[in-house]
PDB file of C-alpha atoms in Angstrom:
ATOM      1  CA  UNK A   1       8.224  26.242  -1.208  1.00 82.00           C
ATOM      2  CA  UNK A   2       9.951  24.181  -4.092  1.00 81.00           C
ATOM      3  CA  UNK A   3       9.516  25.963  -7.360  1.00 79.00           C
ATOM      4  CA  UNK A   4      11.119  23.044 -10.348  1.00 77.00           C
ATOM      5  CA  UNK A   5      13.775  20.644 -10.451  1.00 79.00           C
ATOM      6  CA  UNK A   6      16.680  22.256 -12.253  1.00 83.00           C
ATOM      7  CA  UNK A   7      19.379  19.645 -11.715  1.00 90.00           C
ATOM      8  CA  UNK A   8      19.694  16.151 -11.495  1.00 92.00           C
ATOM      9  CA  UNK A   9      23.121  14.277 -10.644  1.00 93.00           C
ATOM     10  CA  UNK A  10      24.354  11.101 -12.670  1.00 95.00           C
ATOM     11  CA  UNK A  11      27.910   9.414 -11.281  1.00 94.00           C
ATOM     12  CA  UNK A  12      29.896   8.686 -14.610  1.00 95.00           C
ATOM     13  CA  UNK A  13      33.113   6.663 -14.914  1.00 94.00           C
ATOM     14  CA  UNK A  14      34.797   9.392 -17.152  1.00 95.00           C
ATOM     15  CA  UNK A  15      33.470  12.480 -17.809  1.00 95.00           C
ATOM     16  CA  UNK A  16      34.578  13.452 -21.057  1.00 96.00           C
ATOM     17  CA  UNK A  17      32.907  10.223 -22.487  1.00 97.00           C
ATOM     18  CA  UNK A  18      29.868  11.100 -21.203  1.00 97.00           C
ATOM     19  CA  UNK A  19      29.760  14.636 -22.627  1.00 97.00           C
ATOM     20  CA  UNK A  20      30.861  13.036 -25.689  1.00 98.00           C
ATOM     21  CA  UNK A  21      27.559  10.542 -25.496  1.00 97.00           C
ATOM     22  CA  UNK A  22      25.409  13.165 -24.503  1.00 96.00           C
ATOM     23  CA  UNK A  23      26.204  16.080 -26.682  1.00 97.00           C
ATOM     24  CA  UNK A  24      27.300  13.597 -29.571  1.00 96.00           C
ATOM     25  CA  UNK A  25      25.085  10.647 -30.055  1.00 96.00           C
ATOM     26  CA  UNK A  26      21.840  12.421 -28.144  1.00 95.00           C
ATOM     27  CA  UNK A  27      22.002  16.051 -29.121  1.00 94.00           C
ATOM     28  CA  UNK A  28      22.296  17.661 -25.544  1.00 96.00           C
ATOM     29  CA  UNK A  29      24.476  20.908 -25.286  1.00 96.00           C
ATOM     30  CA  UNK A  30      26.598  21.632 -22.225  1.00 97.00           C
ATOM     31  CA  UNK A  31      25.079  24.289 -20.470  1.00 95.00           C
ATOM     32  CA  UNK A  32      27.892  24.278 -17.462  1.00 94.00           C
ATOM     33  CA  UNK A  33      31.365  23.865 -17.359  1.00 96.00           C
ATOM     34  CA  UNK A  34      33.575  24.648 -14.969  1.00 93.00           C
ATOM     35  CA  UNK A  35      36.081  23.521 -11.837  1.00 91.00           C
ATOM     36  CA  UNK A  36      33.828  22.289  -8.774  1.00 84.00           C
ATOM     37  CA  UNK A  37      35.732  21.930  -5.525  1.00 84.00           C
ATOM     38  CA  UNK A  38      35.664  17.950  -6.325  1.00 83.00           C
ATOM     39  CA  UNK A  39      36.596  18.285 -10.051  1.00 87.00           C
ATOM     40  CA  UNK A  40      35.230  19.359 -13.301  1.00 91.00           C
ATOM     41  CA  UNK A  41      31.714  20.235 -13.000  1.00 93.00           C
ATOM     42  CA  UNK A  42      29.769  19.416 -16.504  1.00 96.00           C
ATOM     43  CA  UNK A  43      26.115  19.876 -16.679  1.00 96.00           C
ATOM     44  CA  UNK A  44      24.232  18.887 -20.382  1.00 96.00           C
ATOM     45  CA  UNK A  45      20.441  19.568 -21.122  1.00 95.00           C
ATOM     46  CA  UNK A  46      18.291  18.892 -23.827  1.00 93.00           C
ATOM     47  CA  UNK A  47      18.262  21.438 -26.616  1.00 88.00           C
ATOM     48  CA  UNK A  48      14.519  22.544 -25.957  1.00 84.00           C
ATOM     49  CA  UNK A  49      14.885  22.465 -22.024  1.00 81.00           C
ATOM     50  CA  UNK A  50      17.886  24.122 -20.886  1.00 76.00           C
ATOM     51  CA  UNK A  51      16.246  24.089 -17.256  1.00 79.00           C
ATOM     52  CA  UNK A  52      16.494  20.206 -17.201  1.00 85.00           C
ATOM     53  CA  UNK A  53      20.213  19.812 -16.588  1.00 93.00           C
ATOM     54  CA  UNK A  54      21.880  16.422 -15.885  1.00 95.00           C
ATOM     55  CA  UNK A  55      25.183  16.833 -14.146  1.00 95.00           C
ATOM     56  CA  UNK A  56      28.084  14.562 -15.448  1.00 96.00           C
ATOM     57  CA  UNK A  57      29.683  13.538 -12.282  1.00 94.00           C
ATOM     58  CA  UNK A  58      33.108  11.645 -11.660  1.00 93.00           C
ATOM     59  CA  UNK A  59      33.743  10.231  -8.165  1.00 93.00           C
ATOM     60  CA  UNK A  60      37.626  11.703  -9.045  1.00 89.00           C
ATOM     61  CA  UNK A  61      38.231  14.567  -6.756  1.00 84.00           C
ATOM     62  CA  UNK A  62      36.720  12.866  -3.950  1.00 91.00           C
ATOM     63  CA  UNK A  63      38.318  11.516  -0.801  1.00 88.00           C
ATOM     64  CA  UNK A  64      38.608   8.027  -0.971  1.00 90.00           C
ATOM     65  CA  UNK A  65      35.127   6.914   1.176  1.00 92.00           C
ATOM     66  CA  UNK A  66      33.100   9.144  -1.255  1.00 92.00           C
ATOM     67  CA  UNK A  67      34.452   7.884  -4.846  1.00 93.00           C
ATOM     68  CA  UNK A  68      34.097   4.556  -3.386  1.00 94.00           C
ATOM     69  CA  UNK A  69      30.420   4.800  -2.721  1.00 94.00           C
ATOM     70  CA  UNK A  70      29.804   7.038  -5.976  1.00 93.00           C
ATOM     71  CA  UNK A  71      31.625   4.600  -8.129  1.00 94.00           C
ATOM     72  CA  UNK A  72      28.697   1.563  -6.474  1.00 93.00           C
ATOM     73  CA  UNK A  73      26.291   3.692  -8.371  1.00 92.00           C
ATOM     74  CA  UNK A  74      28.312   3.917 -11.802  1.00 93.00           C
ATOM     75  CA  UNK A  75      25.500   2.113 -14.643  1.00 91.00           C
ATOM     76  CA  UNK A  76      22.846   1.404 -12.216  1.00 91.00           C
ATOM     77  CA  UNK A  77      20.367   4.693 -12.406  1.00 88.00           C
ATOM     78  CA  UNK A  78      17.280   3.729 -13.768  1.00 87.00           C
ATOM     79  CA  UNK A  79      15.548   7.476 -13.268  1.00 76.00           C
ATOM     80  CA  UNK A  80      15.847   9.501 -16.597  1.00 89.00           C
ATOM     81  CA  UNK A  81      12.792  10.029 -18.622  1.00 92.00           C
ATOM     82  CA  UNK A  82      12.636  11.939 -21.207  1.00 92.00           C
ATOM     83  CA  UNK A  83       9.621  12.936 -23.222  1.00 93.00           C
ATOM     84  CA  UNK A  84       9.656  12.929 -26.896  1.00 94.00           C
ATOM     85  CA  UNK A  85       6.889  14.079 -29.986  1.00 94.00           C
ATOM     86  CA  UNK A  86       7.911  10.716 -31.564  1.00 96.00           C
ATOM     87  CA  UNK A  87       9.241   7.631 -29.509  1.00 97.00           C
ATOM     88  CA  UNK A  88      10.157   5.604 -32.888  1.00 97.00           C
ATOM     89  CA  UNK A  89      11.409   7.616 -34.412  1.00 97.00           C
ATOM     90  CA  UNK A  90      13.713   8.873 -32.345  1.00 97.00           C
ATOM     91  CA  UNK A  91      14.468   5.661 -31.468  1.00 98.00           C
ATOM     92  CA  UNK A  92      15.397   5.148 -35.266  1.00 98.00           C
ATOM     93  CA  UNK A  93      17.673   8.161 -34.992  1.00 97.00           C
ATOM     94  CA  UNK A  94      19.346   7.037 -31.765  1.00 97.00           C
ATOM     95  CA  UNK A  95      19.834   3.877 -32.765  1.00 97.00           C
ATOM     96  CA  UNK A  96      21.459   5.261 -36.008  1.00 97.00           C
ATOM     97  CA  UNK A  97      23.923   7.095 -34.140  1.00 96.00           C
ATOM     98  CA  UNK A  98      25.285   4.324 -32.283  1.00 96.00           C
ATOM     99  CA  UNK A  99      22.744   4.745 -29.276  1.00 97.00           C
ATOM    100  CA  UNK A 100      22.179   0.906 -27.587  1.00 96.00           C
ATOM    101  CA  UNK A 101      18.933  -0.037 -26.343  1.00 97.00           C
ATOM    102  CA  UNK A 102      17.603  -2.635 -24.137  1.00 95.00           C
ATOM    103  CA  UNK A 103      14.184  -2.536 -25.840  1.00 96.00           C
ATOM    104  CA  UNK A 104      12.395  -1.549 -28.855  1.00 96.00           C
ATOM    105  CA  UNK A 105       9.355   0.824 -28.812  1.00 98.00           C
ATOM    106  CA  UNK A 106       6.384  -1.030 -26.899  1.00 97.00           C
ATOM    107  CA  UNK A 107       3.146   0.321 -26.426  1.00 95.00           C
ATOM    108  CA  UNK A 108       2.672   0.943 -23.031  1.00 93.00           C
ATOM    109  CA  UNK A 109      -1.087   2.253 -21.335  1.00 91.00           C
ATOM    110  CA  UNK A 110       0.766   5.502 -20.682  1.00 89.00           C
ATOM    111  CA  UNK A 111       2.432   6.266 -24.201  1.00 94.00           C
ATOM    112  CA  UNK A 112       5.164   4.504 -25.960  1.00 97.00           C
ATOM    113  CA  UNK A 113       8.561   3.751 -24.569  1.00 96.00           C
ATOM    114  CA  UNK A 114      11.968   2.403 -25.263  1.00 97.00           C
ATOM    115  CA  UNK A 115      14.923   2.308 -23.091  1.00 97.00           C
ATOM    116  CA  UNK A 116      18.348   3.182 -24.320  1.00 97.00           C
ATOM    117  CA  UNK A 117      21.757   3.058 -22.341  1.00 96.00           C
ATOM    118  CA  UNK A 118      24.538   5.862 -21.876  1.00 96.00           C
ATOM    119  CA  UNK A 119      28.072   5.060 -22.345  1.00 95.00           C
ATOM    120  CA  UNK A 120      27.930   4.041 -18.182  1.00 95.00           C
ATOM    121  CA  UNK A 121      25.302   1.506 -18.724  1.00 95.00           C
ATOM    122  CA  UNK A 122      22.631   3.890 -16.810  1.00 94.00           C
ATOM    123  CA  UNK A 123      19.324   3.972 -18.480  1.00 95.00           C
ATOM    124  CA  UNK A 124      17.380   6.617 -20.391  1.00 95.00           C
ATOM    125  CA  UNK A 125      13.496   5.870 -20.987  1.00 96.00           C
ATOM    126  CA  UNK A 126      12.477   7.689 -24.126  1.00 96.00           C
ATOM    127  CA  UNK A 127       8.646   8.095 -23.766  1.00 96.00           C
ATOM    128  CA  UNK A 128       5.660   9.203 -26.333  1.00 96.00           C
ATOM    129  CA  UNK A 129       2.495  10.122 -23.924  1.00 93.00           C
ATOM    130  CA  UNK A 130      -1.116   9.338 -25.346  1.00 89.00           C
ATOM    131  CA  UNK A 131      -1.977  11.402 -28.050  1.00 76.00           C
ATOM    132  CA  UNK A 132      -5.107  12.063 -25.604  1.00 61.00           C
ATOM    133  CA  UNK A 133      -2.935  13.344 -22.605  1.00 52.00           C
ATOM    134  CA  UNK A 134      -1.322  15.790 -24.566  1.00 50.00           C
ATOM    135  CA  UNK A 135      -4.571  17.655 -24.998  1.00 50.00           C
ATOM    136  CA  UNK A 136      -5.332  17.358 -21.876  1.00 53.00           C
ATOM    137  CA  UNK A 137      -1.707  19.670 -20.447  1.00 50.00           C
TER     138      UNK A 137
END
């Protein structure tokens, strides 16, 4: 029935910010841009998984009962994780480029994690698996 996730939504305050914190400060590339029938229409994905795009959304463009309840979700998503080879040292080059995080690496029982903020205060989880796991896929 359901073949992957392609897509996943985040509500942003202003989009061009967020492109600029995605593409800029994390290394994502814009792999959609274009007019939507409720405003620009930006998706970003990492550089080694194009099929994992976030859409950059702005509650402008929609009637006024809509953008309200989008802009109730601005900073509040909690749901991005993204896997890396190394979690601290990306963390060292996030935090280099002006990334903020609410945490350091820890050492967690399923890999290492630290969480970082976008530019809307929503949360990205950076996460290491066991070395083991990874043998295991």
């Amino acid at each position: 029935m359901f073949e992957k996730l392609s897509m996943v939504t985040r509500i942003v305050e202003d989009q061009d910010e967020a492109v600029a914190f995605y593409t800029e400060k994390l290394g994502f590339k814009i792999t959609r841009d274009h007019p939507g029938p409720h405003g620009r229409f930006v998706a970003v994905a990492p550089e080694r998984d194009e099929n994992a795009e976030l859409v950059l959304m702005s509650p402008d463009g929609f009637d006024d009962d809509d953008a309200e309840r989008m802009r109730t979700l601005i900073g509040s998503d909690f749901g991005l994780i993204y896997e890396v080879d190394d979690c601290r040292e990306t963390y060292e080059e996030l935090h280099e480029r002006g990334v903020d995080f609410r945490n350091e690496p820890e050492e967690m029982d399923w890999g290492v994690q630290a969480v970082a903020t976008d530019s809307d205060g929503n949360e990205i989880v950076i996460q290491e698996p066991p070395r083991a796991s990874r043998s295991e896929l």
